[in-house]
Coordinates of C-alpha atoms in Angstrom, one line a residue:
Q1 CA 9.9 20.3 -28.6
A2 CA 11.0 18.3 -25.5
A3 CA 8.8 15.4 -24.6
S4 CA 7.6 15.0 -21.0
V5 CA 6.3 12.2 -18.8
M6 CA 4.6 13.0 -15.5
T7 CA 4.0 10.3 -12.9
I8 CA 1.0 10.6 -10.6
H9 CA 1.8 9.0 -7.3
N10 CA -1.3 10.1 -5.2
L11 CA -3.9 12.3 -6.9
Q12 CA -5.2 13.4 -3.5
H13 CA -2.1 15.7 -3.0
Q14 CA -2.4 18.7 -5.4
G15 CA -0.6 22.0 -5.5
Y16 CA -3.2 24.8 -5.0
F17 CA -1.8 28.3 -5.1
D18 CA -2.8 32.0 -5.5
P19 CA -3.4 32.9 -9.1
K20 CA -0.5 35.4 -8.9
L21 CA 1.9 32.4 -8.9
I22 CA 1.5 32.0 -12.6
Q23 CA 3.1 35.4 -13.2
F24 CA 5.8 34.6 -10.7
S25 CA 6.5 31.3 -12.4
G26 CA 7.1 32.8 -15.8
L27 CA 4.3 30.8 -17.4
S28 CA 2.0 32.6 -19.8
K29 CA -1.1 34.1 -18.3
E30 CA -3.0 32.4 -21.1
L31 CA -2.4 29.1 -19.4
F32 CA -4.6 30.2 -16.4
R33 CA -7.8 28.8 -17.8
E34 CA -10.1 25.8 -17.2
D35 CA -8.3 23.5 -19.6
G36 CA -5.0 24.4 -18.0
F37 CA -3.8 25.6 -14.5
E38 CA -7.1 27.1 -13.3
S39 CA -9.1 25.2 -10.7
C40 CA -11.8 26.8 -8.5
G41 CA -10.2 30.2 -9.0
Q42 CA -6.8 29.0 -7.9
M43 CA -3.7 27.8 -9.7
N44 CA -3.5 24.0 -9.6
L45 CA -0.1 22.8 -10.7
L46 CA -1.1 19.1 -10.9
K47 CA -4.0 19.9 -13.1
G48 CA -1.7 21.9 -15.4
G49 CA 0.6 19.0 -15.5
L50 CA -2.2 16.7 -16.5
Y51 CA -3.1 18.8 -19.4
H52 CA 0.3 19.7 -20.7
T53 CA 2.6 16.6 -20.3
T54 CA 3.1 14.4 -23.3
K55 CA 2.5 11.1 -21.5
L56 CA 1.1 10.3 -18.1
T57 CA 1.8 7.4 -15.8
T58 CA 0.7 6.3 -12.4
V59 CA 2.0 3.6 -10.1
S60 CA -0.4 0.8 -10.8
P61 CA -2.8 -0.2 -13.6
S62 CA -5.8 -0.4 -11.3
Y63 CA -5.2 3.1 -9.8
A64 CA -5.0 4.4 -13.4
Q65 CA -8.6 3.2 -13.8
E66 CA -9.8 4.3 -10.4
I67 CA -8.7 8.0 -10.8
Q68 CA -11.0 8.3 -13.8
T69 CA -13.9 7.9 -11.4
E70 CA -15.5 10.4 -9.0
A71 CA -14.8 8.2 -6.0
Y72 CA -11.0 8.4 -6.5
G73 CA -10.4 11.3 -8.9
C74 CA -10.2 14.0 -6.2
G75 CA -11.9 16.5 -8.4
L76 CA -9.7 15.9 -11.4
E77 CA -11.4 12.8 -12.8
S78 CA -12.7 14.6 -15.9
V79 CA -9.2 15.8 -16.7
V80 CA -7.8 12.3 -16.2
R81 CA -10.5 10.8 -18.5
F82 CA -9.7 13.5 -21.1
R83 CA -6.0 12.3 -21.1
S84 CA -6.8 8.6 -20.6
A85 CA -5.4 7.6 -24.0
D86 CA -2.0 8.9 -22.8
L87 CA -2.2 7.4 -19.3
I88 CA -0.4 4.1 -18.4
G89 CA -0.3 2.4 -15.0
V90 CA 3.0 0.8 -14.1
I91 CA 3.3 -1.1 -10.8
N92 CA 6.2 0.0 -8.6
G93 CA 9.1 -2.4 -7.7
I94 CA 10.9 -2.9 -4.5
D95 CA 14.6 -2.7 -3.5
S96 CA 15.4 -6.4 -3.6
I97 CA 18.8 -5.8 -1.9
E98 CA 17.4 -4.0 1.1
W99 CA 14.4 -6.3 1.3
D100 CA 15.9 -9.8 1.2
P101 CA 15.1 -12.2 4.1
E102 CA 18.3 -14.2 3.4
K103 CA 20.6 -11.2 3.9
D104 CA 18.6 -8.8 6.1
A105 CA 20.9 -7.9 9.0
T106 CA 18.1 -6.5 11.1
L107 CA 16.5 -10.0 11.5
A108 CA 17.1 -12.5 14.3
S109 CA 17.7 -15.2 11.7
P110 CA 17.8 -15.3 7.9
F111 CA 15.4 -17.5 6.0
S112 CA 14.3 -18.3 2.5
A113 CA 11.6 -20.1 0.6
D114 CA 13.7 -23.2 0.7
D115 CA 14.2 -23.0 4.5
L116 CA 11.6 -21.2 6.6
A117 CA 13.1 -22.2 9.9
G118 CA 14.5 -18.8 10.6
K119 CA 11.1 -17.2 10.4
I120 CA 10.2 -18.8 13.7
A121 CA 13.1 -16.9 15.4
C122 CA 11.9 -13.7 13.7
K123 CA 8.4 -14.2 15.1
R124 CA 9.9 -14.6 18.6
Q125 CA 11.9 -11.5 18.0
V126 CA 8.8 -9.5 17.3
Q127 CA 6.8 -10.9 20.2
E128 CA 9.6 -10.1 22.6
R129 CA 10.2 -6.6 21.1
Y130 CA 6.5 -5.7 21.4
G131 CA 6.0 -7.3 24.8
L132 CA 3.6 -10.0 23.5
E133 CA 3.3 -13.5 24.8
V134 CA 6.0 -15.6 23.1
N135 CA 4.1 -18.4 21.4
A136 CA 4.9 -19.7 17.9
E137 CA 1.4 -21.2 17.5
V138 CA -0.6 -18.0 18.0
P139 CA -1.3 -16.1 14.7
L140 CA 0.5 -12.8 14.7
F141 CA -0.9 -10.0 12.6
G142 CA 1.4 -7.1 11.8
V143 CA 0.6 -3.4 10.9
V144 CA 3.4 -1.3 9.4
S145 CA 1.9 1.9 8.2
R146 CA 1.3 5.6 8.4
L147 CA -1.7 5.9 10.7
Y148 CA -3.9 8.0 8.5
E149 CA -7.5 7.7 7.3
Q150 CA -6.4 6.6 3.8
K151 CA -4.9 3.4 5.3
G152 CA -8.3 2.3 6.7
L153 CA -7.0 1.4 10.1
D154 CA -10.2 2.8 11.7
L155 CA -11.7 -0.5 10.4
L156 CA -9.3 -2.4 12.6
I157 CA -10.1 -0.2 15.6
A158 CA -13.8 -0.9 15.1
I159 CA -13.4 -4.7 15.4
I160 CA -10.6 -5.1 17.9
D161 CA -12.8 -6.0 20.8
R162 CA -14.5 -8.7 18.8
L163 CA -11.2 -10.0 17.6
M164 CA -10.0 -10.3 21.1
E165 CA -13.2 -12.0 22.2
R166 CA -13.5 -14.5 19.3
T167 CA -9.9 -15.4 18.6
N168 CA -6.5 -15.8 20.2
I169 CA -4.6 -13.7 17.7
Q170 CA -1.9 -11.1 18.4
I171 CA -1.5 -7.7 16.7
A172 CA 1.8 -5.8 16.5
I173 CA 1.4 -2.2 15.2
L174 CA 4.2 0.1 14.1
G175 CA 3.7 3.7 12.8
T176 CA 2.8 7.3 13.5
G177 CA 0.0 9.5 12.2
E178 CA -3.3 11.0 13.3
P179 CA -3.6 11.6 17.0
D180 CA -7.0 9.9 17.4
I181 CA -5.7 6.7 15.7
E182 CA -2.5 6.7 17.8
E183 CA -4.6 7.1 20.9
A184 CA -6.9 4.3 20.0
F185 CA -4.0 1.9 19.5
R186 CA -2.4 3.1 22.7
H187 CA -5.6 2.4 24.5
Y188 CA -6.0 -1.1 23.2
S189 CA -2.3 -1.9 23.9
N190 CA -3.0 -1.2 27.5
Q191 CA -6.3 -3.0 27.6
Y192 CA -5.0 -6.2 25.9
S193 CA -1.3 -5.8 26.8
Q194 CA -0.3 -9.5 26.1
R195 CA -2.1 -9.6 22.7
I196 CA -1.9 -6.1 21.2
S197 CA 1.1 -3.8 21.2
A198 CA 1.7 -0.5 19.4
V199 CA 5.0 1.2 18.9
L200 CA 4.1 4.7 17.8
E201 CA 7.2 5.8 16.1
F202 CA 9.2 5.5 12.9
D203 CA 11.8 2.7 13.2
N204 CA 13.1 1.2 9.9
A205 CA 14.8 -1.8 11.5
L206 CA 11.6 -2.6 13.5
A207 CA 9.6 -2.3 10.3
H208 CA 11.8 -5.0 8.7
Q209 CA 11.5 -7.2 11.8
T210 CA 7.7 -6.7 12.1
I211 CA 7.1 -7.7 8.5
A212 CA 9.5 -10.7 8.8
G213 CA 8.1 -12.0 12.1
S214 CA 4.4 -11.6 11.5
D215 CA 2.3 -14.3 10.0
F216 CA -0.1 -11.8 8.3
L217 CA 0.2 -8.2 7.3
L218 CA -2.9 -6.0 7.6
M219 CA -3.5 -3.4 4.8
P220 CA -7.2 -2.3 4.8
S221 CA -6.6 0.8 2.7
R222 CA -9.4 3.0 1.5
F223 CA -7.3 3.6 -1.6
E224 CA -3.7 2.7 -2.4
P225 CA -2.0 4.0 -5.5
C226 CA 0.5 1.2 -5.4
G227 CA 1.7 0.2 -1.9
L228 CA 5.0 -1.5 -1.1
S229 CA 4.4 -3.2 2.2
Q230 CA 2.3 -6.0 0.7
M231 CA 5.3 -6.8 -1.6
Y232 CA 7.7 -6.7 1.3
G233 CA 5.3 -9.0 3.2
M234 CA 5.1 -11.6 0.4
K235 CA 8.9 -11.5 -0.1
Y236 CA 9.2 -12.3 3.7
G237 CA 6.6 -15.0 3.8
T238 CA 4.1 -12.8 5.5
V239 CA 0.6 -13.2 3.9
P240 CA -1.0 -9.8 3.2
I241 CA -4.6 -9.1 4.0
V242 CA -5.7 -6.2 1.7
R243 CA -8.7 -4.2 0.5
S244 CA -9.3 -4.6 -3.2
T245 CA -8.0 -1.3 -4.4
G246 CA -5.3 0.2 -6.6
G247 CA -1.9 -1.5 -6.5
L248 CA -3.1 -4.0 -3.9
I249 CA -5.3 -5.6 -6.6
D250 CA -2.4 -5.7 -9.0
S251 CA 0.2 -7.1 -6.7
V252 CA -1.6 -9.6 -4.5
P253 CA -3.1 -12.6 -6.3
V254 CA -6.1 -13.9 -4.4
S255 CA -8.4 -16.9 -4.8
P256 CA -11.6 -16.3 -2.6
K257 CA -13.1 -19.7 -3.4
D258 CA -9.9 -21.3 -2.0
W259 CA -7.6 -18.7 -0.3
S260 CA -4.7 -21.2 -0.2
K261 CA -4.4 -21.0 -4.0
G262 CA -3.5 -17.3 -3.9
C263 CA -0.8 -15.2 -2.2
G264 CA -3.1 -13.3 0.1
F265 CA -6.6 -12.4 1.4
S266 CA -8.7 -9.5 0.2
F267 CA -12.1 -7.8 0.9
E268 CA -14.1 -5.4 -1.2
S269 CA -16.3 -3.1 1.0
I270 CA -14.9 -0.3 3.2
D271 CA -16.7 -2.0 6.1
P272 CA -15.5 -3.3 9.4
E273 CA -17.7 -6.4 9.1
A274 CA -16.0 -7.4 5.8
F275 CA -12.6 -6.8 7.3
L276 CA -13.5 -8.9 10.3
E277 CA -14.7 -11.8 8.1
V278 CA -11.5 -11.9 6.1
I279 CA -9.3 -11.8 9.2
L280 CA -11.3 -14.7 10.7
A281 CA -10.8 -16.6 7.4
A282 CA -7.0 -16.0 7.6
K283 CA -6.9 -17.1 11.2
N284 CA -8.8 -20.3 10.4
L285 CA -6.5 -21.2 7.5
Y286 CA -3.5 -20.6 9.7
T287 CA -4.7 -22.8 12.5
Q288 CA -6.6 -25.5 10.5
D289 CA -4.7 -25.8 7.3
K290 CA -0.9 -25.4 7.8
P291 CA -0.1 -26.8 4.3
G292 CA -2.5 -24.3 2.7
Y293 CA -0.9 -21.4 4.7
K294 CA 2.6 -22.5 3.7
S295 CA 1.6 -22.7 0.1
M296 CA 0.5 -19.1 0.2
Q297 CA 3.8 -18.1 1.8
L298 CA 5.9 -19.8 -0.8
K299 CA 4.0 -18.5 -3.8
G300 CA 4.4 -15.0 -2.4
M301 CA 8.1 -15.4 -1.7
K302 CA 8.7 -16.6 -5.3
S303 CA 6.9 -13.6 -6.8
D304 CA 9.0 -11.1 -8.8
F305 CA 8.7 -7.6 -7.5
T306 CA 12.1 -6.3 -8.8
W307 CA 12.3 -3.1 -10.8
E308 CA 13.5 -4.8 -14.0
L309 CA 10.0 -5.2 -15.6
S310 CA 8.8 -1.8 -14.5
A311 CA 11.9 -0.1 -15.6
S312 CA 11.6 -1.6 -19.1
K313 CA 8.0 -0.4 -19.3
Y314 CA 9.2 3.2 -18.4
E315 CA 11.8 3.0 -21.2
E316 CA 8.9 2.1 -23.6
I317 CA 6.9 5.1 -22.3
Y318 CA 9.7 7.5 -22.7
A319 CA 10.2 6.3 -26.3
W320 CA 6.4 6.7 -27.0
A321 CA 6.5 10.3 -25.5
K322 CA 9.5 11.2 -27.7
E323 CA 7.8 9.7 -30.8
A324 CA 4.6 11.5 -30.1
R325 CA 6.4 14.8 -29.6
L326 CA 8.3 14.4 -32.8
N327 CA 5.2 13.6 -34.7
A328 CA 3.5 16.7 -33.4
F329 CA 6.2 18.9 -34.9
S330 CA 6.7 17.0 -38.1

């Protein structure tokens, strides 16, 4: 009679196995059916979990809605819709001790919403570390990401030449991933060596420094169940530029009619032109409206991304699951 709660982080990753696994697992063979563990003739553990758990959660309210559609359901959208009454989206929180610009030992200088002076030193630190021209006035756009198709960085690759021709921006890229994406960023780092630099490795300290020292954070994800980097960015006064999907919708308040009234920039279409347009809007705000840009920084830095609210929501969900299970056996 135990209650269970299963959290979906990323529906794209499913456990497909040989049907013989059900016998090995000790589960009843009767569970290997369409409304259970069977999927395309194989055993799908995630599908079985969706059917049999008491309550379901996922890591943002918007992603909970998206995975009920064919575009984001990864073949399981009908199952998710069937269980939608028991599905709750809860946005993730961040580690507010590790990610604190006032106490972060990796940074060249601490800073806060009350005193942003240290962020200038952090920007210099990033420009020097990446081999970019040291210039406090040039808008610096950071990328801290796994370099995979999901993250939409092919959209950035498609517009780099035009960004270099039409603006004076710099781009600092940190991450590893698919070889073709790595090679593209390596190529552009060589072609525009003073303005684009890619460090193709995992480096946690440099991730902190890049987010702290950049003026903007680029996150053009095709889908994003939750995402944490945009929260880190806002906490560090780095304005996120995101695609309107999943947890990015839920965590980055935007105001397209007057960007300065929000905490970030967003675009809808998975399209290089839309991404280019919003980067140009961000660059123009930075260079032409310093008070507006600072307003965005401060609103983001004062946002609450701690785990307290999310944890209390999970406590409620566990209680609901227990109550539902007790009612089923009463």
